[in-house]
Amino acid sequence: MKADLGDLNAFVAVARAGGFREGARVNGSSASFLSEAVRRLEAQLGVRLLNRTTRSVVPTEAGKGLLERLGPALSEVESALDVVNGFRDRPAGALRLNVPVSAARLVLPAIVPAFLAAYPDIRLEVVTDESFVDVLAAGCDAGIRYDERLEQDMIAIPIGPRVQRFAIAASTDYLDRRGRPQHPSELLGHACILGRFDSGAMTAPWEFERDGEIVRVDPTGPLIVRVGGATDLAVDAAISGTGIVCLFEDWLRPHFDSGALEPILEPWWQRFSGPFLYYPGRRLVPAPLRAFIDFVKASANQACCLSARDVPPDLR
C-alpha cells in the first residue's frame, strides 16, 4: 500500500501540533488543506489516525504507532533531499529554532539580522518555550538552552555570551522605604518578585556567591509571574516599587542605565555559563541549520562574547 508523502507530512504536522490550525501555522499551509490530506490518508489506510473534538486533536493508538515510525523516516527524507540543497549557490529552506524567551531577547538579536542578511533564501522561525523539549518531536531543527548536559544523541555548541550573571534590583523608591540589603540573608525581610516555570517549579531559592561563600535564600513576596511570558511584568512591577526582582543582568541593564532600577548586592551576583545551541547528532544536517551553525561559530569572537581572560577558571 502506497501513501502520498505530502499526506504523511500533513498527518505528522497535525499530530505534533495537536490541531489543524496550529499544524497549518507550523507547516505553512491551511487548516483545510491539512484536514483533507489527513482524511485522504485515513481513507487509504482504512483506519482512523486522529481523534477529533472541538477542543483537541489527539492521535489514536494507530496514529501514535504511525507517528513514532514516521518521524525518523521523514527526517531522513528531508536530510536526503537537503543533499541537493548543498549544491545550490546559497542554502535555502526553513529553519525552526526552539528557545527560551531569555535567549530570544538576549542572544538572538545579535545574531539573527546578520544571519538573515547573509542567507536571504533561508526562512527562520523562532519558537519560545521555557521547558527542555525534544526538538524533533516539537517540529524544530535545533534549540537553545542554558545547560550543556544533553542527551547522548545531541550536539551542543556555545552561542552568545559565555558568562552571564543573575542580578537583583529594585526601584530607588522601594529601597528608600524598605532599606538596602547588605547581605543576601536580609532579603528574607523584603518583598521579592518570584517566578514560576511551566513545569510548576519556582525560581526560588535565589543563590548568591562571594569569595567562595554560597548563600541560598528562599524569599517571599506579593507577586509570582510565569517565567518567560510574564517576565516583563516582573520588571515593570519592580520599577513601580512593588519589590525586588532577580533576573539576567543583561535584561536589567537598560533599566540600570536609565536609573529606573538600582542594583543591589552586586558583589554577590552569581555567574553562570552562557547558552548552547543544540541539535540532533544525525548523519546529515539540513543546509539551513548547517549555515546557522557555521555562522554562530564564525561569530563566536565578536564583541558580544567575553574574552578568555575575563572568564573564571571554573567556567572555561
PDB file of C-alpha atoms in Angstrom:
ATOM      1  CA  MET A   1       0.000   0.000   0.000  1.00  0.00           C
ATOM      2  CA  LYS A   2       1.438   3.375  -1.039  1.00  0.00           C
ATOM      3  CA  ALA A   3       0.638   6.638   0.676  1.00  0.00           C
ATOM      4  CA  ASP A   4       1.339  10.110  -0.642  1.00  0.00           C
ATOM      5  CA  LEU A   5       4.374  11.700   1.024  1.00  0.00           C
ATOM      6  CA  GLY A   6       2.524  15.008   1.288  1.00  0.00           C
ATOM      7  CA  ASP A   7      -0.367  13.358   3.126  1.00  0.00           C
ATOM      8  CA  LEU A   8       2.056  11.710   5.531  1.00  0.00           C
ATOM      9  CA  ASN A   9       3.732  15.048   6.196  1.00  0.00           C
ATOM     10  CA  ALA A  10       0.319  16.610   6.812  1.00  0.00           C
ATOM     11  CA  PHE A  11      -0.549  13.933   9.371  1.00  0.00           C
ATOM     12  CA  VAL A  12       2.759  14.417  11.200  1.00  0.00           C
ATOM     13  CA  ALA A  13       2.302  18.198  11.279  1.00  0.00           C
ATOM     14  CA  VAL A  14      -1.207  17.937  12.756  1.00  0.00           C
ATOM     15  CA  ALA A  15      -0.318  15.184  15.243  1.00  0.00           C
ATOM     16  CA  ARG A  16       2.734  17.040  16.549  1.00  0.00           C
ATOM     17  CA  ALA A  17       0.942  20.371  16.771  1.00  0.00           C
ATOM     18  CA  GLY A  18      -2.177  18.915  18.395  1.00  0.00           C
ATOM     19  CA  GLY A  19      -4.527  20.639  15.980  1.00  0.00           C
ATOM     20  CA  PHE A  20      -5.159  21.560  12.374  1.00  0.00           C
ATOM     21  CA  ARG A  21      -4.782  25.310  12.824  1.00  0.00           C
ATOM     22  CA  GLU A  22      -1.512  25.079  14.718  1.00  0.00           C
ATOM     23  CA  GLY A  23      -0.282  22.417  12.304  1.00  0.00           C
ATOM     24  CA  ALA A  24      -1.091  24.710   9.393  1.00  0.00           C
ATOM     25  CA  ARG A  25       0.810  27.571  11.035  1.00  0.00           C
ATOM     26  CA  VAL A  26       3.887  25.421  11.514  1.00  0.00           C
ATOM     27  CA  ASN A  27       3.535  23.721   8.139  1.00  0.00           C
ATOM     28  CA  GLY A  28       2.942  26.915   6.208  1.00  0.00           C
ATOM     29  CA  SER A  29      -0.313  25.692   4.672  1.00  0.00           C
ATOM     30  CA  SER A  30      -4.014  25.950   5.504  1.00  0.00           C
ATOM     31  CA  ALA A  31      -6.068  24.008   8.050  1.00  0.00           C
ATOM     32  CA  SER A  32      -8.490  22.876   5.332  1.00  0.00           C
ATOM     33  CA  PHE A  33      -5.606  21.546   3.236  1.00  0.00           C
ATOM     34  CA  LEU A  34      -4.259  19.515   6.170  1.00  0.00           C
ATOM     35  CA  SER A  35      -7.734  18.246   7.065  1.00  0.00           C
ATOM     36  CA  GLU A  36      -8.311  16.987   3.543  1.00  0.00           C
ATOM     37  CA  ALA A  37      -4.861  15.368   3.419  1.00  0.00           C
ATOM     38  CA  VAL A  38      -5.411  13.504   6.715  1.00  0.00           C
ATOM     39  CA  ARG A  39      -8.895  12.416   5.636  1.00  0.00           C
ATOM     40  CA  ARG A  40      -7.460  11.093   2.389  1.00  0.00           C
ATOM     41  CA  LEU A  41      -4.702   9.214   4.247  1.00  0.00           C
ATOM     42  CA  GLU A  42      -7.171   7.643   6.698  1.00  0.00           C
ATOM     43  CA  ALA A  43      -9.409   6.548   3.825  1.00  0.00           C
ATOM     44  CA  GLN A  44      -6.484   4.967   2.025  1.00  0.00           C
ATOM     45  CA  LEU A  45      -5.215   3.152   5.127  1.00  0.00           C
ATOM     46  CA  GLY A  46      -8.696   2.196   6.286  1.00  0.00           C
ATOM     47  CA  VAL A  47      -8.071   3.257   9.878  1.00  0.00           C
ATOM     48  CA  ARG A  48      -8.684   6.381  11.950  1.00  0.00           C
ATOM     49  CA  LEU A  49      -5.413   8.134  12.828  1.00  0.00           C
ATOM     50  CA  LEU A  50      -6.703  11.149  14.772  1.00  0.00           C
ATOM     51  CA  ASN A  51      -9.475  11.580  17.313  1.00  0.00           C
ATOM     52  CA  ARG A  52     -11.013  14.988  16.690  1.00  0.00           C
ATOM     53  CA  THR A  53     -13.043  17.064  19.156  1.00  0.00           C
ATOM     54  CA  THR A  54     -13.930  20.746  19.214  1.00  0.00           C
ATOM     55  CA  ARG A  55     -11.098  21.321  21.701  1.00  0.00           C
ATOM     56  CA  SER A  56      -8.305  18.976  20.646  1.00  0.00           C
ATOM     57  CA  VAL A  57      -6.896  16.609  18.067  1.00  0.00           C
ATOM     58  CA  VAL A  58      -5.201  13.527  19.537  1.00  0.00           C
ATOM     59  CA  PRO A  59      -3.613  10.562  17.719  1.00  0.00           C
ATOM     60  CA  THR A  60      -5.343   7.213  18.089  1.00  0.00           C
ATOM     61  CA  GLU A  61      -3.276   4.164  19.004  1.00  0.00           C
ATOM     62  CA  ALA A  62      -2.802   3.525  15.292  1.00  0.00           C
ATOM     63  CA  GLY A  63      -1.875   7.158  14.814  1.00  0.00           C
ATOM     64  CA  LYS A  64       0.658   7.039  17.641  1.00  0.00           C
ATOM     65  CA  GLY A  65       2.296   3.984  16.119  1.00  0.00           C
ATOM     66  CA  LEU A  66       2.465   5.601  12.694  1.00  0.00           C
ATOM     67  CA  LEU A  67       3.819   8.882  14.112  1.00  0.00           C
ATOM     68  CA  GLU A  68       6.529   7.061  16.053  1.00  0.00           C
ATOM     69  CA  ARG A  69       7.810   5.381  12.906  1.00  0.00           C
ATOM     70  CA  LEU A  70       7.264   8.285  10.523  1.00  0.00           C
ATOM     71  CA  GLY A  71       9.181  10.909  12.485  1.00  0.00           C
ATOM     72  CA  PRO A  72      12.682   9.471  11.974  1.00  0.00           C
ATOM     73  CA  ALA A  73      11.827   8.303   8.443  1.00  0.00           C
ATOM     74  CA  LEU A  74      10.674  11.738   7.289  1.00  0.00           C
ATOM     75  CA  SER A  75      13.705  13.335   8.902  1.00  0.00           C
ATOM     76  CA  GLU A  76      15.888  11.065   6.786  1.00  0.00           C
ATOM     77  CA  VAL A  77      13.920  12.006   3.678  1.00  0.00           C
ATOM     78  CA  GLU A  78      14.408  15.698   4.476  1.00  0.00           C
ATOM     79  CA  SER A  79      18.124  15.132   5.038  1.00  0.00           C
ATOM     80  CA  ALA A  80      18.438  13.222   1.779  1.00  0.00           C
ATOM     81  CA  LEU A  81      16.704  15.992  -0.154  1.00  0.00           C
ATOM     82  CA  ASP A  82      18.903  18.505   1.600  1.00  0.00           C
ATOM     83  CA  VAL A  83      21.953  16.943  -0.040  1.00  0.00           C
ATOM     84  CA  VAL A  84      20.665  18.526  -3.255  1.00  0.00           C
ATOM     85  CA  ASN A  85      20.306  21.834  -1.414  1.00  0.00           C
ATOM     86  CA  GLY A  86      24.037  21.666  -0.754  1.00  0.00           C
ATOM     87  CA  PHE A  87      24.688  22.081  -4.474  1.00  0.00           C
ATOM     88  CA  ARG A  88      22.949  25.467  -4.537  1.00  0.00           C
ATOM     89  CA  ASP A  89      24.981  28.654  -4.529  1.00  0.00           C
ATOM     90  CA  ARG A  90      23.263  29.629  -1.277  1.00  0.00           C
ATOM     91  CA  PRO A  91      21.489  27.409   1.298  1.00  0.00           C
ATOM     92  CA  ALA A  92      17.712  27.743   1.198  1.00  0.00           C
ATOM     93  CA  GLY A  93      14.721  26.489   3.109  1.00  0.00           C
ATOM     94  CA  ALA A  94      13.166  26.700   6.549  1.00  0.00           C
ATOM     95  CA  LEU A  95      14.992  26.717   9.882  1.00  0.00           C
ATOM     96  CA  ARG A  96      12.980  26.365  13.097  1.00  0.00           C
ATOM     97  CA  LEU A  97      14.578  27.065  16.486  1.00  0.00           C
ATOM     98  CA  ASN A  98      13.134  26.293  19.934  1.00  0.00           C
ATOM     99  CA  VAL A  99      14.488  28.760  22.509  1.00  0.00           C
ATOM    100  CA  PRO A 100      13.653  30.227  25.925  1.00  0.00           C
ATOM    101  CA  VAL A 101      12.401  33.810  25.988  1.00  0.00           C
ATOM    102  CA  SER A 102      15.683  34.939  27.556  1.00  0.00           C
ATOM    103  CA  ALA A 103      17.621  33.658  24.535  1.00  0.00           C
ATOM    104  CA  ALA A 104      15.172  35.249  22.115  1.00  0.00           C
ATOM    105  CA  ARG A 105      15.681  38.542  23.902  1.00  0.00           C
ATOM    106  CA  LEU A 106      19.338  38.486  24.911  1.00  0.00           C
ATOM    107  CA  VAL A 107      21.147  36.194  22.450  1.00  0.00           C
ATOM    108  CA  LEU A 108      19.429  36.061  19.067  1.00  0.00           C
ATOM    109  CA  PRO A 109      19.156  39.817  18.362  1.00  0.00           C
ATOM    110  CA  ALA A 110      22.942  39.974  17.984  1.00  0.00           C
ATOM    111  CA  ILE A 111      22.898  37.059  15.511  1.00  0.00           C
ATOM    112  CA  VAL A 112      19.648  36.825  13.553  1.00  0.00           C
ATOM    113  CA  PRO A 113      19.638  40.057  11.497  1.00  0.00           C
ATOM    114  CA  ALA A 114      23.165  39.487  10.171  1.00  0.00           C
ATOM    115  CA  PHE A 115      22.452  35.791   9.551  1.00  0.00           C
ATOM    116  CA  LEU A 116      19.322  36.501   7.501  1.00  0.00           C
ATOM    117  CA  ALA A 117      21.156  39.192   5.568  1.00  0.00           C
ATOM    118  CA  ALA A 118      23.869  36.676   4.717  1.00  0.00           C
ATOM    119  CA  TYR A 119      21.352  33.950   3.786  1.00  0.00           C
ATOM    120  CA  PRO A 120      18.309  35.628   2.195  1.00  0.00           C
ATOM    121  CA  ASP A 121      16.906  32.294   0.946  1.00  0.00           C
ATOM    122  CA  ILE A 122      16.527  30.894   4.462  1.00  0.00           C
ATOM    123  CA  ARG A 123      13.277  31.431   6.371  1.00  0.00           C
ATOM    124  CA  LEU A 124      13.829  31.400  10.135  1.00  0.00           C
ATOM    125  CA  GLU A 125      11.089  30.674  12.674  1.00  0.00           C
ATOM    126  CA  VAL A 126      11.775  31.116  16.392  1.00  0.00           C
ATOM    127  CA  VAL A 127       9.530  29.274  18.871  1.00  0.00           C
ATOM    128  CA  THR A 128       9.812  30.277  22.537  1.00  0.00           C
ATOM    129  CA  ASP A 129       9.470  27.530  25.124  1.00  0.00           C
ATOM    130  CA  GLU A 130      10.770  27.503  28.704  1.00  0.00           C
ATOM    131  CA  SER A 131      10.822  23.712  29.087  1.00  0.00           C
ATOM    132  CA  PHE A 132      13.531  21.410  27.744  1.00  0.00           C
ATOM    133  CA  VAL A 133      11.970  19.689  24.729  1.00  0.00           C
ATOM    134  CA  ASP A 134      12.729  17.062  22.131  1.00  0.00           C
ATOM    135  CA  VAL A 135      13.404  19.428  19.245  1.00  0.00           C
ATOM    136  CA  LEU A 136      12.473  16.860  16.601  1.00  0.00           C
ATOM    137  CA  ALA A 137       9.192  15.945  18.294  1.00  0.00           C
ATOM    138  CA  ALA A 138       8.432  19.667  18.542  1.00  0.00           C
ATOM    139  CA  GLY A 139       8.992  20.058  14.824  1.00  0.00           C
ATOM    140  CA  CYS A 140      12.158  22.114  15.289  1.00  0.00           C
ATOM    141  CA  ASP A 141      15.641  21.721  13.847  1.00  0.00           C
ATOM    142  CA  ALA A 142      17.593  22.924  16.876  1.00  0.00           C
ATOM    143  CA  GLY A 143      17.197  24.583  20.252  1.00  0.00           C
ATOM    144  CA  ILE A 144      18.980  26.882  22.670  1.00  0.00           C
ATOM    145  CA  ARG A 145      19.274  26.118  26.364  1.00  0.00           C
ATOM    146  CA  TYR A 146      21.498  27.124  29.275  1.00  0.00           C
ATOM    147  CA  ASP A 147      22.737  23.652  30.149  1.00  0.00           C
ATOM    148  CA  GLU A 148      25.171  21.661  28.014  1.00  0.00           C
ATOM    149  CA  ARG A 149      24.239  18.352  29.682  1.00  0.00           C
ATOM    150  CA  LEU A 150      22.096  16.975  26.893  1.00  0.00           C
ATOM    151  CA  GLU A 151      21.030  13.581  25.666  1.00  0.00           C
ATOM    152  CA  GLN A 152      23.758  11.483  24.068  1.00  0.00           C
ATOM    153  CA  ASP A 153      22.460  11.952  20.524  1.00  0.00           C
ATOM    154  CA  MET A 154      22.602  15.744  20.829  1.00  0.00           C
ATOM    155  CA  ILE A 155      25.447  18.031  19.812  1.00  0.00           C
ATOM    156  CA  ALA A 156      25.921  21.336  21.668  1.00  0.00           C
ATOM    157  CA  ILE A 157      27.944  24.378  20.632  1.00  0.00           C
ATOM    158  CA  PRO A 158      28.336  27.684  22.507  1.00  0.00           C
ATOM    159  CA  ILE A 159      26.180  30.573  21.337  1.00  0.00           C
ATOM    160  CA  GLY A 160      26.158  34.114  22.665  1.00  0.00           C
ATOM    161  CA  PRO A 161      27.948  35.394  25.790  1.00  0.00           C
ATOM    162  CA  ARG A 162      29.937  32.667  27.510  1.00  0.00           C
ATOM    163  CA  VAL A 163      29.447  34.066  31.001  1.00  0.00           C
ATOM    164  CA  GLN A 164      26.354  35.764  32.367  1.00  0.00           C
ATOM    165  CA  ARG A 165      25.165  36.861  35.795  1.00  0.00           C
ATOM    166  CA  PHE A 166      21.923  36.917  37.695  1.00  0.00           C
ATOM    167  CA  ALA A 167      21.283  40.408  39.033  1.00  0.00           C
ATOM    168  CA  ILE A 168      18.880  41.646  41.680  1.00  0.00           C
ATOM    169  CA  ALA A 169      17.459  45.118  41.775  1.00  0.00           C
ATOM    170  CA  ALA A 170      14.647  47.335  42.966  1.00  0.00           C
ATOM    171  CA  SER A 171      13.465  50.886  42.443  1.00  0.00           C
ATOM    172  CA  THR A 172      15.143  53.652  44.419  1.00  0.00           C
ATOM    173  CA  ASP A 173      11.744  54.491  45.905  1.00  0.00           C
ATOM    174  CA  TYR A 174      11.342  50.935  47.255  1.00  0.00           C
ATOM    175  CA  LEU A 175      14.874  50.865  48.682  1.00  0.00           C
ATOM    176  CA  ASP A 176      14.428  54.268  50.324  1.00  0.00           C
ATOM    177  CA  ARG A 177      11.292  52.927  52.033  1.00  0.00           C
ATOM    178  CA  ARG A 178      12.486  49.427  52.953  1.00  0.00           C
ATOM    179  CA  GLY A 179      16.242  49.796  53.200  1.00  0.00           C
ATOM    180  CA  ARG A 180      19.131  48.458  51.110  1.00  0.00           C
ATOM    181  CA  PRO A 181      20.166  44.869  51.887  1.00  0.00           C
ATOM    182  CA  GLN A 182      23.859  44.442  52.696  1.00  0.00           C
ATOM    183  CA  HIS A 183      23.792  40.633  52.820  1.00  0.00           C
ATOM    184  CA  PRO A 184      21.631  38.119  50.891  1.00  0.00           C
ATOM    185  CA  SER A 185      20.063  36.877  54.140  1.00  0.00           C
ATOM    186  CA  GLU A 186      18.446  40.293  54.584  1.00  0.00           C
ATOM    187  CA  LEU A 187      16.251  39.586  51.540  1.00  0.00           C
ATOM    188  CA  LEU A 188      14.051  37.496  53.838  1.00  0.00           C
ATOM    189  CA  GLY A 189      12.746  40.760  55.242  1.00  0.00           C
ATOM    190  CA  HIS A 190      11.886  42.194  51.835  1.00  0.00           C
ATOM    191  CA  ALA A 191       9.116  41.872  49.265  1.00  0.00           C
ATOM    192  CA  CYS A 192      10.551  39.826  46.384  1.00  0.00           C
ATOM    193  CA  ILE A 193       9.063  39.186  42.970  1.00  0.00           C
ATOM    194  CA  LEU A 194       9.222  35.476  42.123  1.00  0.00           C
ATOM    195  CA  GLY A 195       8.847  33.374  39.000  1.00  0.00           C
ATOM    196  CA  ARG A 196       7.295  30.018  38.190  1.00  0.00           C
ATOM    197  CA  PHE A 197       8.285  27.779  35.264  1.00  0.00           C
ATOM    198  CA  ASP A 198       5.794  25.994  33.026  1.00  0.00           C
ATOM    199  CA  SER A 199       6.622  22.814  34.958  1.00  0.00           C
ATOM    200  CA  GLY A 200       5.324  24.421  38.143  1.00  0.00           C
ATOM    201  CA  ALA A 201       8.780  24.770  39.732  1.00  0.00           C
ATOM    202  CA  MET A 202       9.635  28.106  41.329  1.00  0.00           C
ATOM    203  CA  THR A 203      12.715  30.183  40.518  1.00  0.00           C
ATOM    204  CA  ALA A 204      13.478  30.319  44.241  1.00  0.00           C
ATOM    205  CA  PRO A 205      15.668  29.750  46.119  1.00  0.00           C
ATOM    206  CA  TRP A 206      17.919  32.554  44.934  1.00  0.00           C
ATOM    207  CA  GLU A 207      21.612  31.691  45.086  1.00  0.00           C
ATOM    208  CA  PHE A 208      24.496  34.080  45.740  1.00  0.00           C
ATOM    209  CA  GLU A 209      28.251  33.658  45.909  1.00  0.00           C
ATOM    210  CA  ARG A 210      31.145  35.796  47.157  1.00  0.00           C
ATOM    211  CA  ASP A 211      34.727  34.791  47.937  1.00  0.00           C
ATOM    212  CA  GLY A 212      33.788  31.118  47.958  1.00  0.00           C
ATOM    213  CA  GLU A 213      30.803  31.602  50.260  1.00  0.00           C
ATOM    214  CA  ILE A 214      27.494  30.407  48.804  1.00  0.00           C
ATOM    215  CA  VAL A 215      24.222  31.672  50.258  1.00  0.00           C
ATOM    216  CA  ARG A 216      20.805  30.367  49.249  1.00  0.00           C
ATOM    217  CA  VAL A 217      17.762  32.415  50.143  1.00  0.00           C
ATOM    218  CA  ASP A 218      14.121  31.365  49.797  1.00  0.00           C
ATOM    219  CA  PRO A 219      12.388  34.757  49.568  1.00  0.00           C
ATOM    220  CA  THR A 220       8.694  35.560  49.611  1.00  0.00           C
ATOM    221  CA  GLY A 221       6.716  38.365  48.081  1.00  0.00           C
ATOM    222  CA  PRO A 222       3.427  39.677  46.735  1.00  0.00           C
ATOM    223  CA  LEU A 223       3.857  38.710  43.081  1.00  0.00           C
ATOM    224  CA  ILE A 224       4.604  35.478  41.181  1.00  0.00           C
ATOM    225  CA  VAL A 225       4.894  35.566  37.384  1.00  0.00           C
ATOM    226  CA  ARG A 226       5.228  32.883  34.727  1.00  0.00           C
ATOM    227  CA  VAL A 227       8.849  32.703  33.582  1.00  0.00           C
ATOM    228  CA  GLY A 228       9.170  33.885  30.005  1.00  0.00           C
ATOM    229  CA  GLY A 229       5.730  35.148  29.123  1.00  0.00           C
ATOM    230  CA  ALA A 230       5.281  37.425  32.145  1.00  0.00           C
ATOM    231  CA  THR A 231       8.882  38.342  32.914  1.00  0.00           C
ATOM    232  CA  ASP A 232       8.382  41.900  31.676  1.00  0.00           C
ATOM    233  CA  LEU A 233       5.558  42.249  34.198  1.00  0.00           C
ATOM    234  CA  ALA A 234       8.010  41.388  36.982  1.00  0.00           C
ATOM    235  CA  VAL A 235      10.401  44.077  35.751  1.00  0.00           C
ATOM    236  CA  ASP A 236       7.629  46.670  35.444  1.00  0.00           C
ATOM    237  CA  ALA A 237       6.412  45.825  38.955  1.00  0.00           C
ATOM    238  CA  ALA A 238       9.917  46.278  40.352  1.00  0.00           C
ATOM    239  CA  ILE A 239      10.228  49.643  38.596  1.00  0.00           C
ATOM    240  CA  SER A 240       6.899  50.660  40.146  1.00  0.00           C
ATOM    241  CA  GLY A 241       8.197  49.864  43.637  1.00  0.00           C
ATOM    242  CA  THR A 242       6.458  46.527  44.267  1.00  0.00           C
ATOM    243  CA  GLY A 243       9.609  44.718  45.344  1.00  0.00           C
ATOM    244  CA  ILE A 244      12.968  43.204  44.419  1.00  0.00           C
ATOM    245  CA  VAL A 245      13.448  41.349  41.125  1.00  0.00           C
ATOM    246  CA  CYS A 246      16.064  38.724  40.240  1.00  0.00           C
ATOM    247  CA  LEU A 247      16.833  38.319  36.550  1.00  0.00           C
ATOM    248  CA  PHE A 248      19.571  38.163  33.923  1.00  0.00           C
ATOM    249  CA  GLU A 249      21.905  41.132  34.289  1.00  0.00           C
ATOM    250  CA  ASP A 250      21.670  41.892  30.557  1.00  0.00           C
ATOM    251  CA  TRP A 251      17.868  42.022  30.801  1.00  0.00           C
ATOM    252  CA  LEU A 252      18.006  44.569  33.610  1.00  0.00           C
ATOM    253  CA  ARG A 253      20.997  46.581  32.324  1.00  0.00           C
ATOM    254  CA  PRO A 254      18.920  49.135  30.332  1.00  0.00           C
ATOM    255  CA  HIS A 255      16.950  49.913  33.496  1.00  0.00           C
ATOM    256  CA  PHE A 256      20.179  50.355  35.473  1.00  0.00           C
ATOM    257  CA  ASP A 257      21.440  52.778  32.847  1.00  0.00           C
ATOM    258  CA  SER A 258      18.197  54.767  32.877  1.00  0.00           C
ATOM    259  CA  GLY A 259      18.003  54.843  36.672  1.00  0.00           C
ATOM    260  CA  ALA A 260      14.640  53.085  36.760  1.00  0.00           C
ATOM    261  CA  LEU A 261      16.176  50.274  38.811  1.00  0.00           C
ATOM    262  CA  GLU A 262      19.013  50.281  41.319  1.00  0.00           C
ATOM    263  CA  PRO A 263      21.304  47.217  41.507  1.00  0.00           C
ATOM    264  CA  ILE A 264      21.786  45.740  44.960  1.00  0.00           C
ATOM    265  CA  LEU A 265      24.183  43.159  46.425  1.00  0.00           C
ATOM    266  CA  GLU A 266      26.256  43.247  43.216  1.00  0.00           C
ATOM    267  CA  PRO A 267      29.373  41.641  44.778  1.00  0.00           C
ATOM    268  CA  TRP A 268      27.172  38.582  45.432  1.00  0.00           C
ATOM    269  CA  TRP A 269      25.764  38.185  41.913  1.00  0.00           C
ATOM    270  CA  GLN A 270      26.288  34.638  40.721  1.00  0.00           C
ATOM    271  CA  ARG A 271      27.967  33.885  37.399  1.00  0.00           C
ATOM    272  CA  PHE A 272      26.813  31.035  35.192  1.00  0.00           C
ATOM    273  CA  SER A 273      27.780  29.514  31.870  1.00  0.00           C
ATOM    274  CA  GLY A 274      26.258  31.004  28.732  1.00  0.00           C
ATOM    275  CA  PRO A 275      23.767  29.216  26.480  1.00  0.00           C
ATOM    276  CA  PHE A 276      24.302  26.423  23.961  1.00  0.00           C
ATOM    277  CA  LEU A 277      22.815  25.718  20.558  1.00  0.00           C
ATOM    278  CA  TYR A 278      21.897  22.028  20.495  1.00  0.00           C
ATOM    279  CA  TYR A 279      20.734  19.784  17.680  1.00  0.00           C
ATOM    280  CA  PRO A 280      20.429  16.049  16.920  1.00  0.00           C
ATOM    281  CA  GLY A 281      23.707  14.374  16.060  1.00  0.00           C
ATOM    282  CA  ARG A 282      22.358  12.718  12.962  1.00  0.00           C
ATOM    283  CA  ARG A 283      24.474  11.978   9.908  1.00  0.00           C
ATOM    284  CA  LEU A 284      23.049  14.681   7.651  1.00  0.00           C
ATOM    285  CA  VAL A 285      22.424  18.190   8.966  1.00  0.00           C
ATOM    286  CA  PRO A 286      19.926  20.277   6.932  1.00  0.00           C
ATOM    287  CA  ALA A 287      21.621  23.011   4.932  1.00  0.00           C
ATOM    288  CA  PRO A 288      19.819  25.927   6.707  1.00  0.00           C
ATOM    289  CA  LEU A 289      20.874  24.554  10.101  1.00  0.00           C
ATOM    290  CA  ARG A 290      24.430  23.913   8.892  1.00  0.00           C
ATOM    291  CA  ALA A 291      24.602  27.523   7.665  1.00  0.00           C
ATOM    292  CA  PHE A 292      23.371  28.758  11.061  1.00  0.00           C
ATOM    293  CA  ILE A 293      25.868  26.591  12.946  1.00  0.00           C
ATOM    294  CA  ASP A 294      28.748  27.848  10.819  1.00  0.00           C
ATOM    295  CA  PHE A 295      27.554  31.436  11.235  1.00  0.00           C
ATOM    296  CA  VAL A 296      27.378  31.076  15.026  1.00  0.00           C
ATOM    297  CA  LYS A 297      30.881  29.608  15.154  1.00  0.00           C
ATOM    298  CA  ALA A 298      32.252  32.384  12.956  1.00  0.00           C
ATOM    299  CA  SER A 299      30.623  34.993  15.203  1.00  0.00           C
ATOM    300  CA  ALA A 300      31.965  33.482  18.429  1.00  0.00           C
ATOM    301  CA  ASN A 301      34.737  36.049  18.808  1.00  0.00           C
ATOM    302  CA  GLN A 302      32.600  39.141  18.246  1.00  0.00           C
ATOM    303  CA  ALA A 303      32.164  41.837  20.843  1.00  0.00           C
ATOM    304  CA  CYS A 304      29.108  40.154  22.448  1.00  0.00           C
ATOM    305  CA  CYS A 305      31.358  37.412  23.829  1.00  0.00           C
ATOM    306  CA  LEU A 306      33.780  37.757  26.735  1.00  0.00           C
ATOM    307  CA  SER A 307      37.470  37.230  26.126  1.00  0.00           C
ATOM    308  CA  ALA A 308      39.105  34.182  27.696  1.00  0.00           C
ATOM    309  CA  ARG A 309      40.925  36.265  30.310  1.00  0.00           C
ATOM    310  CA  ASP A 310      37.581  37.519  31.662  1.00  0.00           C
ATOM    311  CA  VAL A 311      36.188  34.022  32.128  1.00  0.00           C
ATOM    312  CA  PRO A 312      36.668  32.486  35.593  1.00  0.00           C
ATOM    313  CA  PRO A 313      38.767  29.287  35.552  1.00  0.00           C
ATOM    314  CA  ASP A 314      35.809  27.164  36.668  1.00  0.00           C
ATOM    315  CA  LEU A 315      33.793  28.221  33.610  1.00  0.00           C
ATOM    316  CA  ARG A 316      36.476  27.784  30.953  1.00  0.00           C
TER     317      ARG A 316
END
